[in-house]
Amino acid sequence: DVVMTQSPLSLPVTLGQPASISCRSSQTLVYSDGNTYLNWFQQRPGQSPRRLIYRVSKRDSGVPDRFSGSGSGTDFTLTISRVEAEDVGIYYCMQGTHWPPWTFGQGTKVEIK
Amino acid sequence: QVRLVQSGGGVVQPGRSLRLSCGASGFPFSSYALHWVRQTPGRGLEWVSIISSDGSNIYYSEFVKGRFTISRDNSKNTVYLQMNSLRTEDTAVYYCATMPVEGGLGAYDVWGQGTMVIVSS
């Protein structure tokens, strides 16, 4: 199974400042069709997860443009350009290239300093 | 309104069974594969199972294979997770979710509200 490793696991941030979360996979996430199926999910306190980013860098509908994804191969990053209070929660990366199983990172808890 | 509404769950003794249901509305349910994902404080999010849009392809995680059965009824816009031989380590919040491969217009990433399953004697 593909192991997804996130860092840091806890990220205190200042409102209005940028924040970045790293995600590494134990093998390349490039699929045979040339696409890379790496997703990012946000889980706000008390809510279900929701997807922010699919295929490394594509934002889902309704996702603010302060969220961006980047990376390739085995190294990926989620960046929040200017953190807002509503961004508090846990962020997960998930690979959908080598399935089954679909595998998630451990989660990164973003909180306001 | 695009939504998945879950029912079922609760407290059950080890070795017993439980069935979760997940009803869809507001999007073309029969065109979507459906996943079950569970969450625990210690293990985070863990993928459990998937059923294709027409029910012809099904996969399970190694943790539940042989004990859990996923199914769907497209006429009722509902997906089910039958959980047999439950173990204490199955204790978790269970989510149904679409998690589509693609995004953009017409691609609905929808999650249920979650349902708690507690396996305890």
PDB file of C-alpha atoms in Angstrom:
ATOM      1  CA  ASP A   1       0.000   0.000   0.000  1.00  0.00           C
ATOM      2  CA  VAL A   2       1.099   3.577  -0.621  1.00  0.00           C
ATOM      3  CA  VAL A   3       2.029   5.357   2.601  1.00  0.00           C
ATOM      4  CA  MET A   4       1.252   9.063   2.760  1.00  0.00           C
ATOM      5  CA  THR A   5       3.332  11.116   5.201  1.00  0.00           C
ATOM      6  CA  GLN A   6       2.361  14.657   6.117  1.00  0.00           C
ATOM      7  CA  SER A   7       4.354  17.331   7.895  1.00  0.00           C
ATOM      8  CA  PRO A   8       4.010  19.112  10.136  1.00  0.00           C
ATOM      9  CA  LEU A   9       1.254  17.387  12.104  1.00  0.00           C
ATOM     10  CA  SER A  10       0.482  20.614  13.934  1.00  0.00           C
ATOM     11  CA  LEU A  11       0.692  24.077  12.381  1.00  0.00           C
ATOM     12  CA  PRO A  12       0.032  27.203  14.450  1.00  0.00           C
ATOM     13  CA  VAL A  13      -0.405  30.157  12.111  1.00  0.00           C
ATOM     14  CA  THR A  14      -0.999  33.874  12.354  1.00  0.00           C
ATOM     15  CA  LEU A  15      -4.087  35.303  10.687  1.00  0.00           C
ATOM     16  CA  GLY A  16      -3.214  36.805   7.322  1.00  0.00           C
ATOM     17  CA  GLN A  17       0.056  34.900   7.071  1.00  0.00           C
ATOM     18  CA  PRO A  18       0.814  32.037   4.659  1.00  0.00           C
ATOM     19  CA  ALA A  19       0.843  28.384   5.646  1.00  0.00           C
ATOM     20  CA  SER A  20       2.178  25.288   3.908  1.00  0.00           C
ATOM     21  CA  ILE A  21       1.631  21.580   4.474  1.00  0.00           C
ATOM     22  CA  SER A  22       3.839  18.905   2.970  1.00  0.00           C
ATOM     23  CA  CYS A  23       2.729  15.461   1.849  1.00  0.00           C
ATOM     24  CA  ARG A  24       5.060  12.714   0.650  1.00  0.00           C
ATOM     25  CA  SER A  25       4.100   9.383  -0.845  1.00  0.00           C
ATOM     26  CA  SER A  26       6.062   6.151  -0.581  1.00  0.00           C
ATOM     27  CA  GLN A  27       5.958   5.750  -4.370  1.00  0.00           C
ATOM     28  CA  THR A  28       5.285   7.969  -7.322  1.00  0.00           C
ATOM     29  CA  LEU A  29       1.655   8.975  -7.770  1.00  0.00           C
ATOM     30  CA  VAL A  30       1.869   9.334 -11.545  1.00  0.00           C
ATOM     31  CA  TYR A  31      -0.733   7.027 -13.056  1.00  0.00           C
ATOM     32  CA  SER A  32      -0.374   5.188 -16.352  1.00  0.00           C
ATOM     33  CA  ASP A  33      -2.577   7.822 -18.022  1.00  0.00           C
ATOM     34  CA  GLY A  34      -0.039  10.517 -17.126  1.00  0.00           C
ATOM     35  CA  ASN A  35      -2.203  12.104 -14.439  1.00  0.00           C
ATOM     36  CA  THR A  36      -1.321  12.357 -10.753  1.00  0.00           C
ATOM     37  CA  TYR A  37      -4.224  11.591  -8.440  1.00  0.00           C
ATOM     38  CA  LEU A  38      -3.338  13.500  -5.313  1.00  0.00           C
ATOM     39  CA  ASN A  39      -6.134  15.208  -3.389  1.00  0.00           C
ATOM     40  CA  TRP A  40      -6.336  17.541  -0.419  1.00  0.00           C
ATOM     41  CA  PHE A  41      -9.235  17.546   2.033  1.00  0.00           C
ATOM     42  CA  GLN A  42     -10.208  19.988   4.752  1.00  0.00           C
ATOM     43  CA  GLN A  43     -12.095  18.958   7.883  1.00  0.00           C
ATOM     44  CA  ARG A  44     -13.349  21.821   9.991  1.00  0.00           C
ATOM     45  CA  PRO A  45     -14.158  21.124  13.656  1.00  0.00           C
ATOM     46  CA  GLY A  46     -17.350  19.109  13.972  1.00  0.00           C
ATOM     47  CA  GLN A  47     -17.789  18.756  10.203  1.00  0.00           C
ATOM     48  CA  SER A  48     -17.303  16.086   7.582  1.00  0.00           C
ATOM     49  CA  PRO A  49     -14.260  16.329   5.330  1.00  0.00           C
ATOM     50  CA  ARG A  50     -14.573  18.177   2.043  1.00  0.00           C
ATOM     51  CA  ARG A  51     -12.228  18.127  -0.903  1.00  0.00           C
ATOM     52  CA  LEU A  52     -10.311  21.292  -1.732  1.00  0.00           C
ATOM     53  CA  ILE A  53      -7.876  20.139  -4.409  1.00  0.00           C
ATOM     54  CA  TYR A  54      -7.836  17.263  -6.889  1.00  0.00           C
ATOM     55  CA  ARG A  55      -5.122  16.113  -9.277  1.00  0.00           C
ATOM     56  CA  VAL A  56      -2.424  17.988  -7.329  1.00  0.00           C
ATOM     57  CA  SER A  57      -3.418  21.544  -8.167  1.00  0.00           C
ATOM     58  CA  LYS A  58      -7.015  21.826  -9.387  1.00  0.00           C
ATOM     59  CA  ARG A  59      -9.378  23.599  -7.015  1.00  0.00           C
ATOM     60  CA  ASP A  60     -12.850  22.211  -6.473  1.00  0.00           C
ATOM     61  CA  SER A  61     -15.846  24.458  -7.072  1.00  0.00           C
ATOM     62  CA  GLY A  62     -16.341  27.043  -4.363  1.00  0.00           C
ATOM     63  CA  VAL A  63     -12.849  26.691  -2.908  1.00  0.00           C
ATOM     64  CA  PRO A  64     -11.244  30.093  -2.258  1.00  0.00           C
ATOM     65  CA  ASP A  65      -8.267  30.902  -4.442  1.00  0.00           C
ATOM     66  CA  ARG A  66      -6.053  31.382  -1.385  1.00  0.00           C
ATOM     67  CA  PHE A  67      -5.770  27.569  -1.420  1.00  0.00           C
ATOM     68  CA  SER A  68      -3.323  26.130  -3.914  1.00  0.00           C
ATOM     69  CA  GLY A  69      -1.702  22.779  -4.485  1.00  0.00           C
ATOM     70  CA  SER A  70       1.600  21.946  -6.093  1.00  0.00           C
ATOM     71  CA  GLY A  71       4.113  19.165  -6.469  1.00  0.00           C
ATOM     72  CA  SER A  72       4.879  16.120  -8.531  1.00  0.00           C
ATOM     73  CA  GLY A  73       5.967  12.519  -8.261  1.00  0.00           C
ATOM     74  CA  THR A  74       6.167  11.872  -4.532  1.00  0.00           C
ATOM     75  CA  ASP A  75       6.312  15.382  -3.033  1.00  0.00           C
ATOM     76  CA  PHE A  76       3.289  17.635  -2.735  1.00  0.00           C
ATOM     77  CA  THR A  77       2.349  20.847  -0.948  1.00  0.00           C
ATOM     78  CA  LEU A  78      -0.865  22.568   0.055  1.00  0.00           C
ATOM     79  CA  THR A  79      -0.456  26.302   0.524  1.00  0.00           C
ATOM     80  CA  ILE A  80      -2.825  28.798   2.076  1.00  0.00           C
ATOM     81  CA  SER A  81      -1.691  32.221   0.896  1.00  0.00           C
ATOM     82  CA  ARG A  82      -3.308  34.194   3.740  1.00  0.00           C
ATOM     83  CA  VAL A  83      -4.851  32.210   6.565  1.00  0.00           C
ATOM     84  CA  GLU A  84      -8.331  33.178   7.677  1.00  0.00           C
ATOM     85  CA  ALA A  85     -10.144  32.130  10.853  1.00  0.00           C
ATOM     86  CA  GLU A  86     -12.412  29.767   8.897  1.00  0.00           C
ATOM     87  CA  ASP A  87      -9.369  27.780   7.742  1.00  0.00           C
ATOM     88  CA  VAL A  88      -8.900  26.224  11.190  1.00  0.00           C
ATOM     89  CA  GLY A  89      -9.202  22.450  10.997  1.00  0.00           C
ATOM     90  CA  ILE A  90      -7.388  19.319   9.928  1.00  0.00           C
ATOM     91  CA  TYR A  91      -6.018  18.910   6.415  1.00  0.00           C
ATOM     92  CA  TYR A  92      -5.452  15.541   4.786  1.00  0.00           C
ATOM     93  CA  CYS A  93      -3.749  14.492   1.595  1.00  0.00           C
ATOM     94  CA  MET A  94      -5.034  11.365  -0.138  1.00  0.00           C
ATOM     95  CA  GLN A  95      -3.761   9.370  -3.089  1.00  0.00           C
ATOM     96  CA  GLY A  96      -6.064   7.849  -5.671  1.00  0.00           C
ATOM     97  CA  THR A  97      -3.448   6.480  -8.051  1.00  0.00           C
ATOM     98  CA  HIS A  98      -2.578   3.085  -6.590  1.00  0.00           C
ATOM     99  CA  TRP A  99      -5.875   1.627  -5.502  1.00  0.00           C
ATOM    100  CA  PRO A 100      -7.213  -0.213  -3.694  1.00  0.00           C
ATOM    101  CA  PRO A 101      -6.730   1.005  -1.086  1.00  0.00           C
ATOM    102  CA  TRP A 102      -7.069   4.762  -1.290  1.00  0.00           C
ATOM    103  CA  THR A 103      -4.740   6.069   1.421  1.00  0.00           C
ATOM    104  CA  PHE A 104      -4.698   9.226   3.490  1.00  0.00           C
ATOM    105  CA  GLY A 105      -1.989  11.121   5.273  1.00  0.00           C
ATOM    106  CA  GLN A 106      -2.127  11.395   9.064  1.00  0.00           C
ATOM    107  CA  GLY A 107      -3.605  14.870   8.962  1.00  0.00           C
ATOM    108  CA  THR A 108      -2.219  18.317   9.803  1.00  0.00           C
ATOM    109  CA  LYS A 109      -4.005  20.378  12.424  1.00  0.00           C
ATOM    110  CA  VAL A 110      -4.067  24.069  11.546  1.00  0.00           C
ATOM    111  CA  GLU A 111      -4.795  26.440  14.398  1.00  0.00           C
ATOM    112  CA  ILE A 112      -4.524  30.157  14.967  1.00  0.00           C
ATOM    113  CA  LYS A 113      -1.709  31.411  17.176  1.00  0.00           C
TER     114      LYS A 113
ATOM    115  CA  GLN B   1     -29.660  20.370  -2.339  1.00  0.00           C
ATOM    116  CA  VAL B   2     -26.708  18.073  -2.923  1.00  0.00           C
ATOM    117  CA  ARG B   3     -26.394  15.759   0.049  1.00  0.00           C
ATOM    118  CA  LEU B   4     -25.751  12.320   1.468  1.00  0.00           C
ATOM    119  CA  VAL B   5     -27.743  11.460   4.576  1.00  0.00           C
ATOM    120  CA  GLN B   6     -26.570   8.578   6.713  1.00  0.00           C
ATOM    121  CA  SER B   7     -28.483   6.353   9.119  1.00  0.00           C
ATOM    122  CA  GLY B   8     -27.720   3.310  11.206  1.00  0.00           C
ATOM    123  CA  GLY B   9     -24.806   2.991  13.565  1.00  0.00           C
ATOM    124  CA  GLY B  10     -24.854   2.766  17.322  1.00  0.00           C
ATOM    125  CA  VAL B  11     -23.424   0.553  20.041  1.00  0.00           C
ATOM    126  CA  VAL B  12     -22.978  -3.160  19.374  1.00  0.00           C
ATOM    127  CA  GLN B  13     -21.175  -6.037  21.050  1.00  0.00           C
ATOM    128  CA  PRO B  14     -18.144  -7.669  19.455  1.00  0.00           C
ATOM    129  CA  GLY B  15     -19.110 -10.341  16.962  1.00  0.00           C
ATOM    130  CA  ARG B  16     -22.481  -8.780  16.207  1.00  0.00           C
ATOM    131  CA  SER B  17     -23.707  -7.047  13.071  1.00  0.00           C
ATOM    132  CA  LEU B  18     -24.814  -3.574  12.010  1.00  0.00           C
ATOM    133  CA  ARG B  19     -25.971  -2.000   8.762  1.00  0.00           C
ATOM    134  CA  LEU B  20     -25.303   1.546   7.694  1.00  0.00           C
ATOM    135  CA  SER B  21     -27.340   3.343   5.057  1.00  0.00           C
ATOM    136  CA  CYS B  22     -26.528   6.414   2.999  1.00  0.00           C
ATOM    137  CA  GLY B  23     -29.212   8.143   0.944  1.00  0.00           C
ATOM    138  CA  ALA B  24     -28.441  10.619  -1.806  1.00  0.00           C
ATOM    139  CA  SER B  25     -30.256  13.599  -3.248  1.00  0.00           C
ATOM    140  CA  GLY B  26     -29.520  16.522  -5.530  1.00  0.00           C
ATOM    141  CA  PHE B  27     -27.055  14.823  -7.867  1.00  0.00           C
ATOM    142  CA  PRO B  28     -27.101  11.885 -10.335  1.00  0.00           C
ATOM    143  CA  PHE B  29     -26.474   9.144  -7.776  1.00  0.00           C
ATOM    144  CA  SER B  30     -26.481   6.313 -10.316  1.00  0.00           C
ATOM    145  CA  SER B  31     -23.537   7.929 -12.136  1.00  0.00           C
ATOM    146  CA  TYR B  32     -21.260   7.964  -9.097  1.00  0.00           C
ATOM    147  CA  ALA B  33     -19.113   5.399  -7.378  1.00  0.00           C
ATOM    148  CA  LEU B  34     -19.556   5.551  -3.606  1.00  0.00           C
ATOM    149  CA  HIS B  35     -16.952   5.083  -0.908  1.00  0.00           C
ATOM    150  CA  TRP B  36     -17.144   4.332   2.781  1.00  0.00           C
ATOM    151  CA  VAL B  37     -14.407   5.979   4.859  1.00  0.00           C
ATOM    152  CA  ARG B  38     -13.979   5.732   8.617  1.00  0.00           C
ATOM    153  CA  GLN B  39     -12.270   7.983  11.127  1.00  0.00           C
ATOM    154  CA  THR B  40     -10.771   7.337  14.534  1.00  0.00           C
ATOM    155  CA  PRO B  41      -8.707   9.630  16.750  1.00  0.00           C
ATOM    156  CA  GLY B  42      -5.785   7.242  16.570  1.00  0.00           C
ATOM    157  CA  ARG B  43      -5.808   6.218  12.904  1.00  0.00           C
ATOM    158  CA  GLY B  44      -7.288   9.315  11.242  1.00  0.00           C
ATOM    159  CA  LEU B  45      -9.154   8.790   7.991  1.00  0.00           C
ATOM    160  CA  GLU B  46      -9.142   5.224   6.699  1.00  0.00           C
ATOM    161  CA  TRP B  47     -10.685   4.038   3.457  1.00  0.00           C
ATOM    162  CA  VAL B  48     -13.059   1.077   3.888  1.00  0.00           C
ATOM    163  CA  SER B  49     -14.794   0.174   0.631  1.00  0.00           C
ATOM    164  CA  ILE B  50     -15.986   1.344  -2.767  1.00  0.00           C
ATOM    165  CA  ILE B  51     -18.805   0.312  -5.080  1.00  0.00           C
ATOM    166  CA  SER B  52     -18.942   1.388  -8.713  1.00  0.00           C
ATOM    167  CA  SER B  53     -21.840   3.342 -10.135  1.00  0.00           C
ATOM    168  CA  ASP B  54     -23.647   0.238 -11.379  1.00  0.00           C
ATOM    169  CA  GLY B  55     -22.551  -1.998  -8.514  1.00  0.00           C
ATOM    170  CA  SER B  56     -20.491  -4.297 -10.701  1.00  0.00           C
ATOM    171  CA  ASN B  57     -17.120  -3.494  -9.157  1.00  0.00           C
ATOM    172  CA  ILE B  58     -16.461  -3.632  -5.433  1.00  0.00           C
ATOM    173  CA  TYR B  59     -13.302  -3.361  -3.362  1.00  0.00           C
ATOM    174  CA  TYR B  60     -12.573  -3.581   0.340  1.00  0.00           C
ATOM    175  CA  SER B  61      -9.713  -2.700   2.607  1.00  0.00           C
ATOM    176  CA  GLU B  62      -7.825  -5.635   4.053  1.00  0.00           C
ATOM    177  CA  PHE B  63      -9.115  -4.674   7.513  1.00  0.00           C
ATOM    178  CA  VAL B  64     -12.748  -5.421   6.612  1.00  0.00           C
ATOM    179  CA  LYS B  65     -12.579  -7.884   3.726  1.00  0.00           C
ATOM    180  CA  GLY B  66     -14.708 -10.923   4.409  1.00  0.00           C
ATOM    181  CA  ARG B  67     -16.677  -9.188   7.160  1.00  0.00           C
ATOM    182  CA  PHE B  68     -18.192  -6.093   5.519  1.00  0.00           C
ATOM    183  CA  THR B  69     -20.396  -5.985   2.432  1.00  0.00           C
ATOM    184  CA  ILE B  70     -21.129  -2.885   0.404  1.00  0.00           C
ATOM    185  CA  SER B  71     -24.180  -2.690  -1.840  1.00  0.00           C
ATOM    186  CA  ARG B  72     -26.372  -0.120  -3.514  1.00  0.00           C
ATOM    187  CA  ASP B  73     -29.904   0.321  -4.785  1.00  0.00           C
ATOM    188  CA  ASN B  74     -29.930   2.926  -7.530  1.00  0.00           C
ATOM    189  CA  SER B  75     -33.732   2.910  -7.594  1.00  0.00           C
ATOM    190  CA  LYS B  76     -33.639   4.189  -4.009  1.00  0.00           C
ATOM    191  CA  ASN B  77     -30.512   6.354  -4.370  1.00  0.00           C
ATOM    192  CA  THR B  78     -29.030   4.499  -1.422  1.00  0.00           C
ATOM    193  CA  VAL B  79     -25.775   2.731  -0.608  1.00  0.00           C
ATOM    194  CA  TYR B  80     -25.387   0.300   2.266  1.00  0.00           C
ATOM    195  CA  LEU B  81     -22.591  -1.101   4.394  1.00  0.00           C
ATOM    196  CA  GLN B  82     -23.395  -4.396   6.085  1.00  0.00           C
ATOM    197  CA  MET B  83     -20.892  -4.936   8.890  1.00  0.00           C
ATOM    198  CA  ASN B  84     -20.641  -8.457  10.328  1.00  0.00           C
ATOM    199  CA  SER B  85     -18.337  -9.997  12.943  1.00  0.00           C
ATOM    200  CA  LEU B  86     -17.621  -6.562  14.333  1.00  0.00           C
ATOM    201  CA  ARG B  87     -14.450  -6.026  16.341  1.00  0.00           C
ATOM    202  CA  THR B  88     -13.528  -3.369  18.879  1.00  0.00           C
ATOM    203  CA  GLU B  89     -11.083  -1.918  16.336  1.00  0.00           C
ATOM    204  CA  ASP B  90     -14.022  -1.196  14.005  1.00  0.00           C
ATOM    205  CA  THR B  91     -15.121   1.526  16.419  1.00  0.00           C
ATOM    206  CA  ALA B  92     -15.117   4.734  14.378  1.00  0.00           C
ATOM    207  CA  VAL B  93     -17.150   7.432  12.725  1.00  0.00           C
ATOM    208  CA  TYR B  94     -18.179   6.106   9.311  1.00  0.00           C
ATOM    209  CA  TYR B  95     -18.686   8.404   6.332  1.00  0.00           C
ATOM    210  CA  CYS B  96     -20.122   7.689   2.925  1.00  0.00           C
ATOM    211  CA  ALA B  97     -18.622   9.871   0.217  1.00  0.00           C
ATOM    212  CA  THR B  98     -18.477  10.257  -3.536  1.00  0.00           C
ATOM    213  CA  MET B  99     -14.826  11.400  -3.804  1.00  0.00           C
ATOM    214  CA  PRO B 100     -14.985  11.655  -7.613  1.00  0.00           C
ATOM    215  CA  VAL B 101     -11.795  11.213  -9.579  1.00  0.00           C
ATOM    216  CA  GLU B 102     -12.307  14.497 -11.369  1.00  0.00           C
ATOM    217  CA  GLY B 103     -13.665  17.889 -10.392  1.00  0.00           C
ATOM    218  CA  GLY B 104     -15.162  20.936 -12.009  1.00  0.00           C
ATOM    219  CA  LEU B 105     -18.708  21.487 -13.144  1.00  0.00           C
ATOM    220  CA  GLY B 106     -20.932  18.517 -12.552  1.00  0.00           C
ATOM    221  CA  ALA B 107     -18.433  16.672 -10.382  1.00  0.00           C
ATOM    222  CA  TYR B 108     -19.842  16.403  -6.907  1.00  0.00           C
ATOM    223  CA  ASP B 109     -17.571  15.698  -3.965  1.00  0.00           C
ATOM    224  CA  VAL B 110     -20.219  14.928  -1.357  1.00  0.00           C
ATOM    225  CA  TRP B 111     -19.826  13.492   2.140  1.00  0.00           C
ATOM    226  CA  GLY B 112     -22.421  12.208   4.552  1.00  0.00           C
ATOM    227  CA  GLN B 113     -22.700  13.670   8.020  1.00  0.00           C
ATOM    228  CA  GLY B 114     -20.971  10.663   9.571  1.00  0.00           C
ATOM    229  CA  THR B 115     -22.366   8.009  11.860  1.00  0.00           C
ATOM    230  CA  MET B 116     -20.753   6.647  14.998  1.00  0.00           C
ATOM    231  CA  VAL B 117     -20.217   2.919  15.409  1.00  0.00           C
ATOM    232  CA  ILE B 118     -19.085   1.722  18.833  1.00  0.00           C
ATOM    233  CA  VAL B 119     -18.131  -1.915  19.272  1.00  0.00           C
ATOM    234  CA  SER B 120     -17.944  -2.723  22.951  1.00  0.00           C
ATOM    235  CA  SER B 121     -18.929  -5.442  25.358  1.00  0.00           C
TER     236      SER B 121
END
